[in-house]
Tab-separated table of C-alpha atoms in Angstrom:
chain	number	residue	atom	x	y	z
A	1213	MET	CA	0.001	0.496	-0.321
A	1214	PHE	CA	3.066	2.374	1.124
A	1215	SER	CA	4.635	1.601	-2.630
A	1216	LYS	CA	1.459	2.363	-4.600
A	1217	ASN	CA	0.805	5.970	-2.685
A	1218	ILE	CA	4.670	6.745	-3.552
A	1219	LYS	CA	3.461	5.788	-7.150
A	1220	ARG	CA	0.792	8.020	-7.548
A	1221	LEU	CA	2.915	10.649	-5.832
A	1222	GLY	CA	5.657	10.128	-8.156
A	1223	VAL	CA	2.548	10.323	-10.852
A	1224	VAL	CA	0.840	13.311	-9.654
A	1225	VAL	CA	4.290	14.908	-9.132
A	1226	PHE	CA	5.202	14.027	-12.868
A	1227	LEU	CA	1.870	15.630	-14.148
A	1228	LEU	CA	2.196	18.611	-11.848
A	1229	ALA	CA	6.164	19.108	-13.427
A	1230	ALA	CA	4.771	18.639	-17.096
A	1231	VAL	CA	1.843	21.154	-16.513
A	1232	THR	CA	3.733	23.979	-14.696
A	1233	GLY	CA	6.315	23.807	-17.643
A	1234	CYS	CA	3.985	24.564	-20.329
A	1235	LYS	CA	4.296	28.016	-20.036
A	1236	VAL	CA	1.847	30.756	-22.699
A	1237	GLY	CA	2.972	34.186	-23.981
A	1238	ASP	CA	5.861	34.769	-26.082
A	1239	PRO	CA	9.151	35.012	-24.900
A	1240	TYR	CA	10.873	38.465	-25.580
A	1241	GLU	CA	12.610	39.469	-28.517
A	1242	ARG	CA	14.078	42.719	-29.172
A	1243	PRO	CA	12.404	44.380	-32.230
A	1244	ASP	CA	14.423	44.957	-35.725
A	1245	PHE	CA	13.652	48.497	-36.187
A	1246	ASP	CA	15.774	49.722	-39.478
A	1247	VAL	CA	15.774	53.215	-37.628
A	1248	LEU	CA	19.628	52.900	-36.837
A	1249	PRO	CA	22.126	54.271	-39.208
A	1250	GLU	CA	25.798	52.988	-39.394
A	1251	GLU	CA	27.251	56.320	-38.691
A	1252	TYR	CA	25.960	59.408	-36.883
A	1253	HIS	CA	24.837	62.075	-39.000
A	1254	GLY	CA	26.996	64.895	-38.895
A	1255	SER	CA	30.034	63.156	-37.523
A	1256	LEU	CA	32.931	65.226	-36.562
A	1257	SER	CA	35.338	65.945	-38.907
A	1258	ARG	CA	38.134	66.775	-36.040
A	1259	LEU	CA	36.916	63.332	-34.242
A	1260	ASP	CA	36.754	61.458	-37.412
A	1261	SER	CA	40.590	62.473	-37.599
A	1262	ILE	CA	41.547	61.585	-34.134
A	1263	VAL	CA	39.719	58.325	-34.552
A	1264	ALA	CA	42.156	57.983	-37.972
A	1265	ASP	CA	45.275	58.714	-36.000
A	1266	SER	CA	45.058	56.898	-32.889
A	1267	LEU	CA	44.607	53.059	-32.222
A	1268	ASP	CA	43.809	54.270	-28.540
A	1269	SER	CA	41.067	56.489	-28.666
A	1270	ILE	CA	38.261	56.172	-26.093
A	1271	PRO	CA	34.783	55.320	-26.477
A	1272	MET	CA	33.459	58.822	-25.218
A	1273	ALA	CA	30.137	56.878	-23.461
A	1274	ARG	CA	32.606	54.725	-21.470
A	1275	MET	CA	34.738	57.678	-19.685
A	1276	LYS	CA	34.037	58.096	-16.592
A	1277	TRP	CA	32.635	61.297	-15.328
A	1278	ILE	CA	35.278	61.717	-13.055
A	1279	GLU	CA	37.866	60.912	-16.198
A	1280	PHE	CA	35.731	63.455	-18.726
A	1281	PHE	CA	36.069	66.629	-17.001
A	1282	GLY	CA	39.711	66.454	-15.165
A	1283	ASP	CA	38.624	69.392	-12.774
A	1284	TYR	CA	39.453	68.734	-9.222
A	1285	ASP	CA	36.825	71.566	-8.189
A	1286	LEU	CA	34.232	70.463	-10.536
A	1287	VAL	CA	34.804	66.656	-9.071
A	1288	SER	CA	34.282	67.777	-6.174
A	1289	LEU	CA	31.073	68.961	-6.804
A	1290	ILE	CA	29.578	66.333	-8.338
A	1291	ASP	CA	30.455	64.102	-5.809
A	1292	THR	CA	28.508	66.130	-3.378
A	1293	ALA	CA	25.866	66.158	-5.495
A	1294	LEU	CA	25.895	62.586	-6.024
A	1295	ILE	CA	25.132	61.782	-2.025
A	1296	ASN	CA	22.979	64.663	-1.247
A	1297	ASN	CA	21.033	66.024	-4.370
A	1298	LEU	CA	17.226	64.866	-3.413
A	1299	ASP	CA	16.071	63.807	-6.937
A	1300	MET	CA	19.268	61.655	-6.758
A	1301	GLN	CA	17.901	60.167	-3.027
A	1302	ARG	CA	14.125	59.984	-4.310
A	1303	ALA	CA	15.652	57.805	-7.561
A	1304	VAL	CA	17.650	55.411	-4.886
A	1305	GLN	CA	14.848	54.545	-2.429
A	1306	VAL	CA	12.216	54.050	-5.976
A	1307	LEU	CA	14.896	51.590	-6.861
A	1308	GLU	CA	14.870	50.236	-3.553
A	1309	MET	CA	10.649	49.652	-3.657
A	1310	SER	CA	11.564	47.878	-7.121
A	1311	ARG	CA	13.350	45.259	-5.535
A	1312	GLN	CA	11.502	44.743	-2.853
A	1313	ASP	CA	8.422	44.452	-5.954
A	1314	LEU	CA	10.913	41.592	-7.180
A	1315	LEU	CA	11.649	39.800	-3.873
A	1316	GLN	CA	7.742	39.862	-3.536
A	1317	ALA	CA	7.328	37.839	-7.141
A	1318	ARG	CA	10.049	35.404	-6.404
A	1319	ALA	CA	8.412	34.033	-3.161
A	1320	ASN	CA	5.308	33.811	-4.657
A	1321	PHE	CA	6.565	30.653	-6.088
A	1322	TYR	CA	7.023	29.348	-2.428
A	1323	PRO	CA	4.097	27.981	-0.207
A	1324	SER	CA	2.334	30.515	2.537
A	1325	LEU	CA	2.534	29.623	5.809
A	1326	GLY	CA	0.533	30.774	9.059
A	1327	GLY	CA	-0.854	29.348	12.081
A	1328	GLY	CA	-1.845	30.100	15.272
A	1329	PRO	CA	-4.286	29.440	18.734
A	1330	GLY	CA	-7.964	29.316	17.641
A	1331	TYR	CA	-11.418	29.506	19.524
A	1332	THR	CA	-14.444	28.351	17.750
A	1333	ARG	CA	-18.223	28.619	19.116
A	1334	ASP	CA	-21.269	28.054	17.102
A	1335	TYR	CA	-24.501	29.097	18.276
A	1336	ARG	CA	-27.966	27.762	17.299
A	1337	GLY	CA	-31.523	29.156	17.796
A	1338	PHE	CA	-34.269	27.126	17.740
A	1339	TYR	CA	-38.316	28.112	17.719
A	1340	HIS	CA	-40.780	26.011	18.565
A	1341	ASN	CA	-42.467	26.551	15.590
A	1342	ASN	CA	-39.380	26.416	12.885
A	1343	TYR	CA	-36.552	24.491	13.251
A	1344	GLY	CA	-35.711	22.387	10.907
A	1345	SER	CA	-32.021	21.305	11.708
A	1346	ASN	CA	-31.488	17.745	11.000
A	1347	ARG	CA	-28.754	17.254	13.683
A	1348	GLY	CA	-30.610	19.364	16.237
A	1349	ARG	CA	-33.652	17.126	15.847
A	1350	ARG	CA	-31.352	14.389	16.597
A	1351	ILE	CA	-30.362	16.037	19.647
A	1352	HIS	CA	-33.231	17.963	21.263
A	1353	GLY	CA	-36.286	15.607	19.474
A	1354	GLU	CA	-39.187	17.110	19.283
A	1355	ASN	CA	-38.570	19.659	22.280
A	1356	PRO	CA	-36.366	22.304	20.669
A	1357	PRO	CA	-34.557	24.765	23.149
A	1358	ARG	CA	-36.000	28.205	22.815
A	1359	SER	CA	-32.882	30.153	23.247
A	1360	LEU	CA	-29.425	30.483	21.723
A	1361	TYR	CA	-27.048	27.289	22.416
A	1362	THR	CA	-23.648	26.457	21.767
A	1363	GLU	CA	-24.060	23.761	19.140
A	1364	ARG	CA	-20.245	23.270	18.573
A	1365	LEU	CA	-17.351	24.308	20.713
A	1366	SER	CA	-13.561	23.604	19.487
A	1367	TYR	CA	-10.300	24.675	21.013
A	1368	ASN	CA	-7.220	24.673	18.403
A	1369	LEU	CA	-3.537	24.859	17.783
A	1370	GLY	CA	-1.918	24.042	14.299
A	1371	VAL	CA	-0.452	25.696	11.290
A	1372	SER	CA	-1.955	25.640	8.205
A	1373	THR	CA	-0.121	26.537	4.467
A	1374	SER	CA	-1.447	27.290	1.013
A	1375	TRP	CA	0.403	27.227	-2.192
A	1376	GLU	CA	-0.548	28.292	-5.482
A	1377	ILE	CA	0.882	25.586	-8.818
A	1378	GLY	CA	2.421	28.058	-11.130
A	1379	LEU	CA	1.062	26.531	-13.981
A	1380	TRP	CA	1.101	28.060	-17.307
A	1381	GLY	CA	3.704	30.164	-16.377
A	1382	LYS	CA	1.874	33.069	-14.581
A	1383	LEU	CA	4.359	33.473	-11.475
A	1384	ARG	CA	6.956	33.027	-13.911
A	1385	TRP	CA	5.753	36.336	-16.201
A	1386	LYS	CA	4.836	37.950	-12.567
A	1387	LYS	CA	8.509	38.023	-11.978
A	1388	ASP	CA	10.211	38.562	-15.486
A	1389	ALA	CA	7.312	41.853	-15.177
A	1390	ALA	CA	9.285	42.692	-11.321
A	1391	ARG	CA	12.616	41.913	-13.040
A	1392	ALA	CA	12.407	44.576	-16.082
A	1393	ALA	CA	10.585	47.030	-13.271
A	1394	TYR	CA	13.755	46.652	-11.211
A	1395	MET	CA	15.925	47.043	-14.242
A	1396	GLN	CA	14.347	49.564	-15.534
A	1397	ASN	CA	14.243	51.707	-12.223
A	1398	GLU	CA	17.760	51.233	-12.004
A	1399	GLU	CA	18.167	52.790	-16.092
A	1400	PHE	CA	16.320	55.932	-14.493
A	1401	LYS	CA	18.613	55.756	-11.564
A	1402	LYS	CA	21.398	56.144	-13.995
A	1403	ALA	CA	19.603	58.129	-15.954
A	1404	VAL	CA	19.381	60.841	-13.174
A	1405	GLN	CA	22.738	60.942	-12.552
A	1406	THR	CA	23.378	61.191	-16.256
A	1407	ALA	CA	21.058	64.577	-16.303
A	1408	LEU	CA	22.805	65.613	-12.484
A	1409	VAL	CA	26.362	65.364	-13.657
A	1410	ALA	CA	25.331	67.598	-16.725
A	1411	GLU	CA	23.769	70.169	-15.121
A	1412	VAL	CA	26.096	70.476	-12.269
A	1413	ALA	CA	28.966	71.004	-14.919
A	1414	SER	CA	27.068	73.156	-17.255
A	1415	THR	CA	26.440	75.179	-13.829
A	1416	TYR	CA	30.016	74.969	-13.175
A	1417	TYR	CA	30.617	76.388	-16.315
A	1418	GLU	CA	28.536	78.986	-16.485
A	1419	LEU	CA	30.107	80.425	-13.193
A	1420	LEU	CA	33.472	80.654	-15.012
A	1421	ARG	CA	31.942	82.137	-17.930
A	1422	LEU	CA	30.659	85.240	-15.578
A	1423	LYS	CA	33.798	84.994	-13.776
A	1424	SER	CA	35.794	85.628	-17.049
A	1425	GLU	CA	33.037	88.622	-18.198
A	1426	LEU	CA	32.853	90.271	-14.698
A	1427	ALA	CA	36.927	90.290	-15.051
A	1428	VAL	CA	36.255	92.071	-18.936
A	1429	ALA	CA	33.994	94.156	-17.992
A	1430	LYS	CA	35.935	95.981	-15.305
A	1431	ARG	CA	38.879	95.462	-17.656
A	1432	ASN	CA	37.150	97.931	-19.879
A	1433	LEU	CA	35.471	99.984	-17.188
A	1434	SER	CA	38.720	100.995	-15.715
A	1435	LEU	CA	40.338	101.511	-19.454
A	1436	ASN	CA	37.137	103.788	-20.468
A	1437	GLU	CA	37.756	105.471	-17.305
A	1438	ASN	CA	41.571	106.662	-18.468
A	1439	THR	CA	39.390	107.765	-22.053
A	1440	LEU	CA	37.128	109.695	-19.878
A	1441	LYS	CA	39.779	111.553	-17.826
A	1442	ILE	CA	41.824	112.561	-21.247
A	1443	VAL	CA	38.543	113.985	-22.527
A	1444	GLU	CA	37.732	115.788	-19.776
A	1445	LEU	CA	41.492	117.410	-19.542
A	1446	GLN	CA	40.890	118.390	-23.350
A	1447	TYR	CA	37.625	119.626	-22.429
A	1448	ASP	CA	39.408	122.096	-19.463
A	1449	ALA	CA	41.254	123.086	-22.567
A	1450	GLY	CA	39.302	123.735	-24.794
A	1451	GLU	CA	40.117	121.089	-27.354
A	1452	ALA	CA	37.088	118.832	-26.691
A	1453	THR	CA	33.148	120.099	-26.560
A	1454	SER	CA	30.814	119.110	-23.848
A	1455	LEU	CA	29.189	116.565	-26.072
A	1456	ALA	CA	32.318	114.533	-25.928
A	1457	VAL	CA	32.334	114.145	-22.041
A	1458	ARG	CA	28.944	112.903	-22.570
A	1459	GLN	CA	29.275	110.432	-24.785
A	1460	THR	CA	32.057	108.891	-23.385
A	1461	LYS	CA	30.630	109.009	-19.853
A	1462	SER	CA	27.593	107.466	-21.042
A	1463	GLN	CA	30.188	104.715	-22.496
A	1464	LYS	CA	32.162	104.587	-19.006
A	1465	LEU	CA	28.555	104.254	-17.415
A	1466	ARG	CA	27.264	101.560	-19.926
A	1467	PHE	CA	30.523	99.436	-18.649
A	1468	GLU	CA	29.719	99.937	-15.252
A	1469	ALA	CA	26.303	98.709	-15.575
A	1470	LEU	CA	27.544	95.448	-16.593
A	1471	ILE	CA	29.080	94.787	-13.600
A	1472	PRO	CA	26.030	94.392	-11.690
A	1473	GLN	CA	24.216	92.235	-14.209
A	1474	ILE	CA	26.786	89.998	-14.070
A	1475	GLU	CA	27.219	89.938	-10.160
A	1476	ARG	CA	23.444	89.427	-10.128
A	1477	GLU	CA	22.998	86.483	-12.741
A	1478	TYR	CA	26.661	85.012	-11.093
A	1479	ALA	CA	24.812	84.817	-7.392
A	1480	LEU	CA	21.928	83.249	-8.975
A	1481	GLN	CA	24.097	80.589	-10.586
A	1482	GLU	CA	25.474	79.901	-7.472
A	1483	ASN	CA	21.865	79.492	-5.614
A	1484	ARG	CA	21.042	76.999	-8.636
A	1485	LEU	CA	24.061	74.822	-7.705
A	1486	ASN	CA	24.053	75.045	-4.049
A	1487	ALA	CA	20.157	73.541	-4.970
A	1488	LEU	CA	21.761	70.863	-6.901
A	1489	LEU	CA	24.115	69.863	-4.294
A	1490	GLY	CA	21.188	69.794	-1.893
A	1491	ARG	CA	21.737	72.694	0.659
A	1492	GLU	CA	20.825	75.918	1.076
A	1493	PRO	CA	22.116	79.411	-0.514
A	1494	GLN	CA	25.902	80.106	0.281
A	1495	PRO	CA	28.921	80.999	-1.451
A	1496	ILE	CA	31.172	78.678	-3.558
A	1497	GLU	CA	34.595	79.034	-4.525
A	1498	ILE	CA	35.361	78.996	-8.230
A	1499	ARG	CA	39.469	79.088	-8.181
A	1500	GLY	CA	38.928	77.892	-12.296
A	1501	HIS	CA	39.433	80.063	-15.214
A	1502	LEU	CA	37.373	79.488	-18.649
A	1503	ASP	CA	40.521	79.866	-20.108
A	1504	ASN	CA	41.707	76.744	-18.590
A	1505	ALA	CA	39.205	74.613	-18.800
A	1506	ALA	CA	38.958	71.995	-22.056
A	1507	PHE	CA	38.160	68.654	-22.648
A	1508	ASN	CA	40.393	65.731	-23.786
A	1509	GLY	CA	39.663	64.837	-27.318
A	1510	ASN	CA	41.277	61.868	-27.867
A	1511	TYR	CA	37.793	60.110	-27.682
A	1512	ASN	CA	35.143	58.978	-30.260
A	1513	THR	CA	31.238	58.931	-30.592
A	1514	GLY	CA	31.096	54.911	-31.444
A	1515	VAL	CA	28.413	53.793	-33.269
A	1516	PRO	CA	24.375	54.238	-32.928
A	1517	MET	CA	23.954	50.813	-32.149
A	1518	GLU	CA	25.947	51.494	-28.608
A	1519	LEU	CA	23.464	53.936	-27.840
A	1520	LEU	CA	21.446	50.545	-26.519
A	1521	GLN	CA	23.510	49.648	-23.686
A	1522	ASN	CA	25.103	53.063	-23.096
A	1523	ARG	CA	21.491	55.173	-22.799
A	1524	PRO	CA	20.071	54.884	-19.586
A	1525	ASP	CA	16.487	56.367	-21.007
A	1526	VAL	CA	16.713	53.725	-24.058
A	1527	ALA	CA	17.216	51.043	-21.724
A	1528	ALA	CA	14.498	52.146	-19.673
A	1529	SER	CA	12.133	52.207	-22.346
A	1530	GLU	CA	13.259	48.799	-23.376
A	1531	TYR	CA	12.833	47.429	-19.771
A	1532	GLU	CA	9.321	48.862	-19.917
A	1533	LEU	CA	8.276	47.362	-23.261
A	1534	ILE	CA	9.962	43.442	-21.792
A	1535	ALA	CA	7.637	43.938	-18.927
A	1536	SER	CA	4.896	45.019	-21.389
A	1537	ASN	CA	5.532	41.608	-23.212
A	1538	ALA	CA	5.509	39.674	-19.864
A	1539	GLU	CA	1.912	41.743	-19.078
A	1540	VAL	CA	0.680	39.972	-22.245
A	1541	GLY	CA	1.992	36.783	-20.857
A	1542	ILE	CA	0.027	36.968	-17.489
A	1543	ALA	CA	-3.175	38.314	-19.200
A	1544	GLN	CA	-3.203	34.979	-21.367
A	1545	ALA	CA	-2.437	32.907	-18.371
A	1546	LEU	CA	-5.067	33.959	-16.281
A	1547	LYS	CA	-7.635	32.608	-18.726
A	1548	TYR	CA	-6.257	29.035	-17.665
A	1549	PRO	CA	-7.053	26.955	-15.122
A	1550	THR	CA	-5.625	27.338	-11.153
A	1551	LEU	CA	-4.283	24.839	-9.177
A	1552	THR	CA	-4.047	25.651	-5.413
A	1553	ILE	CA	-3.266	23.084	-2.705
A	1554	ASP	CA	-3.972	24.000	0.778
A	1555	ALA	CA	-2.864	21.954	4.128
A	1556	SER	CA	-3.549	22.498	7.626
A	1557	MET	CA	-2.589	19.964	10.460
A	1558	GLY	CA	-2.625	20.948	14.519
A	1559	LEU	CA	-4.288	20.209	17.561
A	1560	ASP	CA	-8.314	20.236	18.211
A	1561	SER	CA	-10.875	19.301	21.276
A	1562	TYR	CA	-13.840	20.850	22.471
A	1563	GLN	CA	-12.232	21.323	25.916
A	1564	SER	CA	-8.967	23.603	26.201
A	1565	ASN	CA	-7.805	21.246	28.974
A	1566	ARG	CA	-7.836	18.653	26.979
A	1567	LEU	CA	-5.952	20.518	23.972
A	1568	PHE	CA	-2.464	19.072	25.172
A	1569	SER	CA	-3.225	16.201	27.756
A	1570	THR	CA	-4.395	13.888	25.038
A	1571	PRO	CA	-2.689	15.271	22.012
A	1572	ALA	CA	-3.310	11.760	20.030
A	1573	GLU	CA	-6.862	12.295	20.454
A	1574	SER	CA	-6.519	15.962	19.730
A	1575	LEU	CA	-4.487	15.715	16.494
A	1576	PHE	CA	-5.584	16.587	13.193
A	1577	ALA	CA	-4.931	17.060	9.643
A	1578	LEU	CA	-6.043	18.287	6.509
A	1579	ILE	CA	-4.956	18.694	2.552
A	1580	ASN	CA	-7.310	19.715	-0.487
A	1581	GLY	CA	-6.307	20.908	-3.857
A	1582	ALA	CA	-9.176	23.158	-5.973
A	1583	ILE	CA	-8.530	23.645	-9.778
A	1584	PHE	CA	-10.613	26.948	-10.932
A	1585	GLN	CA	-11.289	27.323	-14.284
A	1586	PRO	CA	-12.584	30.991	-14.996
A	1587	ILE	CA	-15.524	29.934	-18.118
A	1588	PHE	CA	-17.754	33.275	-17.671
A	1589	GLN	CA	-16.307	36.598	-16.540
A	1590	GLN	CA	-18.346	39.409	-18.521
A	1591	ARG	CA	-15.144	39.312	-20.996
A	1592	LYS	CA	-12.887	40.886	-18.509
A	1593	LEU	CA	-10.204	38.316	-18.917
A	1594	LYS	CA	-9.990	39.099	-23.001
A	1595	THR	CA	-10.665	42.664	-22.502
A	1596	ASN	CA	-7.243	42.362	-20.466
A	1597	TYR	CA	-5.431	40.299	-22.843
A	1598	LYS	CA	-6.230	42.734	-25.652
A	1599	LYS	CA	-5.302	45.901	-23.576
A	1600	ALA	CA	-2.343	44.080	-22.835
A	1601	LEU	CA	-1.547	43.496	-26.468
A	1602	ALA	CA	-2.263	47.224	-27.609
A	1603	ARG	CA	0.176	48.293	-24.223
A	1604	ARG	CA	2.941	46.359	-25.762
A	1605	GLN	CA	2.674	47.646	-29.068
A	1606	MET	CA	2.461	51.284	-27.738
A	1607	ALA	CA	5.569	50.197	-25.643
A	1608	GLN	CA	7.236	48.987	-28.784
A	1609	LEU	CA	6.393	52.632	-30.046
A	1610	ASP	CA	7.999	54.146	-27.520
A	1611	PHE	CA	11.267	52.341	-27.314
A	1612	LYS	CA	11.503	52.985	-31.490
A	1613	GLU	CA	10.743	56.631	-30.614
A	1614	LYS	CA	12.981	57.233	-27.874
A	1615	ILE	CA	16.164	55.646	-30.344
A	1616	ILE	CA	15.154	58.428	-32.666
A	1617	ASP	CA	15.218	60.969	-30.439
A	1618	ALA	CA	18.597	59.616	-28.889
A	1619	VAL	CA	20.156	59.510	-32.800
A	1620	ARG	CA	19.261	62.897	-33.043
A	1621	GLU	CA	20.213	64.451	-30.013
A	1622	VAL	CA	23.686	62.766	-30.752
A	1623	SER	CA	23.868	64.200	-34.071
A	1624	ASP	CA	22.819	67.457	-32.612
A	1625	ALA	CA	25.645	67.958	-30.595
A	1626	MET	CA	27.872	66.791	-33.142
A	1627	ILE	CA	26.895	69.426	-35.798
A	1628	THR	CA	26.702	71.978	-32.980
A	1629	LEU	CA	30.312	71.356	-31.283
A	1630	ASP	CA	31.510	71.114	-35.127
A	1631	LYS	CA	30.752	74.140	-36.061
A	1632	LEU	CA	31.240	76.003	-32.559
A	1633	GLU	CA	34.779	75.115	-33.567
A	1634	GLU	CA	34.686	77.096	-36.395
A	1635	GLU	CA	32.903	79.925	-34.886
A	1636	TYR	CA	35.644	80.303	-32.227
A	1637	VAL	CA	38.027	80.471	-34.714
A	1638	LEU	CA	36.787	83.620	-36.519
A	1639	THR	CA	35.630	85.086	-33.310
A	1640	LYS	CA	38.993	84.914	-31.590
A	1641	GLU	CA	40.709	86.367	-34.714
A	1642	ARG	CA	38.119	89.176	-34.582
A	1643	LEU	CA	38.971	89.622	-31.335
A	1644	ASN	CA	42.524	90.100	-31.932
A	1645	THR	CA	41.386	92.744	-35.145
A	1646	THR	CA	39.240	94.832	-32.116
A	1647	GLN	CA	42.197	94.705	-29.355
A	1648	ARG	CA	44.645	96.046	-32.177
A	1649	GLY	CA	42.215	98.881	-32.616
A	1650	VAL	CA	42.038	99.712	-29.335
A	1651	THR	CA	45.716	100.147	-29.278
A	1652	ASP	CA	45.807	101.759	-32.124
A	1653	ALA	CA	43.058	104.518	-31.543
A	1654	ALA	CA	44.499	105.407	-27.997
A	1655	LEU	CA	48.005	106.142	-29.748
A	1656	LEU	CA	46.040	108.038	-32.222
A	1657	PHE	CA	43.834	109.833	-29.724
A	1658	ARG	CA	46.945	110.939	-27.533
A	1659	SER	CA	48.550	112.339	-30.561
A	1660	GLY	CA	45.771	114.044	-32.094
A	1661	PHE	CA	44.892	112.311	-35.167
A	1662	ALA	CA	41.704	110.624	-33.960
A	1663	ASN	CA	38.675	111.782	-32.207
A	1664	TYR	CA	36.882	110.641	-28.672
A	1665	LEU	CA	34.187	108.650	-31.199
A	1666	GLU	CA	36.917	106.177	-32.776
A	1667	VAL	CA	38.256	105.713	-29.518
A	1668	ILE	CA	34.659	104.507	-27.376
A	1669	THR	CA	33.308	102.792	-30.819
A	1670	ALA	CA	36.741	100.542	-30.685
A	1671	GLN	CA	36.880	99.875	-26.712
A	1672	SER	CA	32.677	98.850	-27.714
A	1673	ASP	CA	33.807	96.895	-30.366
A	1674	ALA	CA	36.762	95.336	-28.423
A	1675	LEU	CA	34.221	94.685	-25.470
A	1676	ASP	CA	31.480	92.742	-27.535
A	1677	SER	CA	34.284	90.656	-29.477
A	1678	GLU	CA	35.580	89.406	-25.886
A	1679	LEU	CA	32.206	88.746	-24.691
A	1680	GLY	CA	31.157	87.003	-27.718
A	1681	LEU	CA	34.587	84.785	-27.346
A	1682	ILE	CA	33.983	84.058	-23.834
A	1683	ASP	CA	30.060	82.938	-24.891
A	1684	ILE	CA	31.343	80.734	-27.735
A	1685	LYS	CA	34.187	79.120	-25.263
A	1686	MET	CA	30.819	78.565	-22.915
A	1687	GLN	CA	28.873	77.122	-26.020
A	1688	ILE	CA	31.607	74.778	-26.543
A	1689	LEU	CA	31.772	73.160	-23.134
A	1690	LEU	CA	28.435	72.834	-22.854
A	1691	ALA	CA	28.280	71.202	-26.220
A	1692	ASN	CA	30.617	68.813	-25.441
A	1693	ILE	CA	28.746	68.472	-21.831
A	1694	GLU	CA	25.357	67.462	-24.321
A	1695	LEU	CA	27.444	65.532	-26.753
A	1696	TYR	CA	28.870	63.388	-23.566
A	1697	ARG	CA	25.305	62.920	-21.931
A	1698	SER	CA	23.550	62.094	-25.231
A	1699	LEU	CA	26.160	59.435	-26.097
A	1700	GLY	CA	24.997	57.997	-22.379
A	1701	GLY	CA	28.327	59.234	-20.440
A	1702	GLY	CA	27.799	60.242	-16.626
A	1703	TRP	CA	26.421	57.278	-14.875
A	1704	GLN	CA	30.050	55.300	-14.693
């Protein structure tokens, strides 16, 4: 008899294993998009020549942000932001919640277990003209009680378990969906870090720009003050008119008004950087100079296919598609039978003092299984399945759109950087020309061969050229940061 039971149990286990292996739904396969070109549109000629001449060029997206920026002060600020930034801390907590969901999904494969003491007392009420309980008739005959009485009294202590067998792969699909959600939040955390690193760096270089502009404004103000003194001396000597004095003074006031404007913007950028660092507004010591800010050009941009691994937002979009595919499997599995096995074991007695005194008489065990097959659910199961298919299709379209946007952003950054390099060369040449013009105008003015209008015009042109060069240098730095971010750098 024992061997027969073992054989039956083995058959049951085999059948359960066979049915459990029947996983409905389709495994995920990455869509074969035709939107990824072999190279980026508008690739940088500067980078192309570097790649051609250097065999050890570094893929830009794989560069650690510490190596990419290489500025000690900036690296220190980024380190502080990664620890204290509130958005970064939120992303960590979101990731932790999704990790707990994944652990919960894995635990669904195991049975649940519970237990404890119990007390049961069933009351019955009988009335003389209306009682039809067969058990009550056997106990009380034709003389039923006219008030509530205890029909059953039970003291029990035991454990119970319930186990849902993972038929049709439903539990595995739930685990796959939870894993995809966890990985999506992991990529979301990377994306937050990438954006944070880029924003801290951009704000830092903005402070360097304003610092350089403030120095230029003060230097030009000092130069214009000297010109005003000369014009006033000429006016006192009768060699210049009051109009010359007023126009020169107006030029001086223009230069002077730039200083509080720049100082105001500098303070606002300081506050912005402090907010990124997760702290209250306070002065920030910036020891660097914009002239010394530069990036290592020994890198390459790679190919668009690498965005699937390097861009956190693109990877997160693919994990969303993976989760949507798992949701389709779950919705499809819900249309098939569900098998649940319940078991309980313990002690049960109608008297509390006999619960442990006679355990052999109080011992009980119960095991049962149930198969539930949904038949008519008011079209809910079919509707949920069709909606899951539609959500998967939408996730696939979102994934495709994210890839297209990523390739476009890289192309935009490369074109911008390439053209800014050309513009920088021309602007620097213009600045050299205007600075020579200021020197020549000052010499001619002291010699009497140039009037005050030529001097203040030359100074104004030089100021515009110098500020313009600073602005283009700043745009080049920002374009480098944007190219690094758009390629997926900043999270390593």
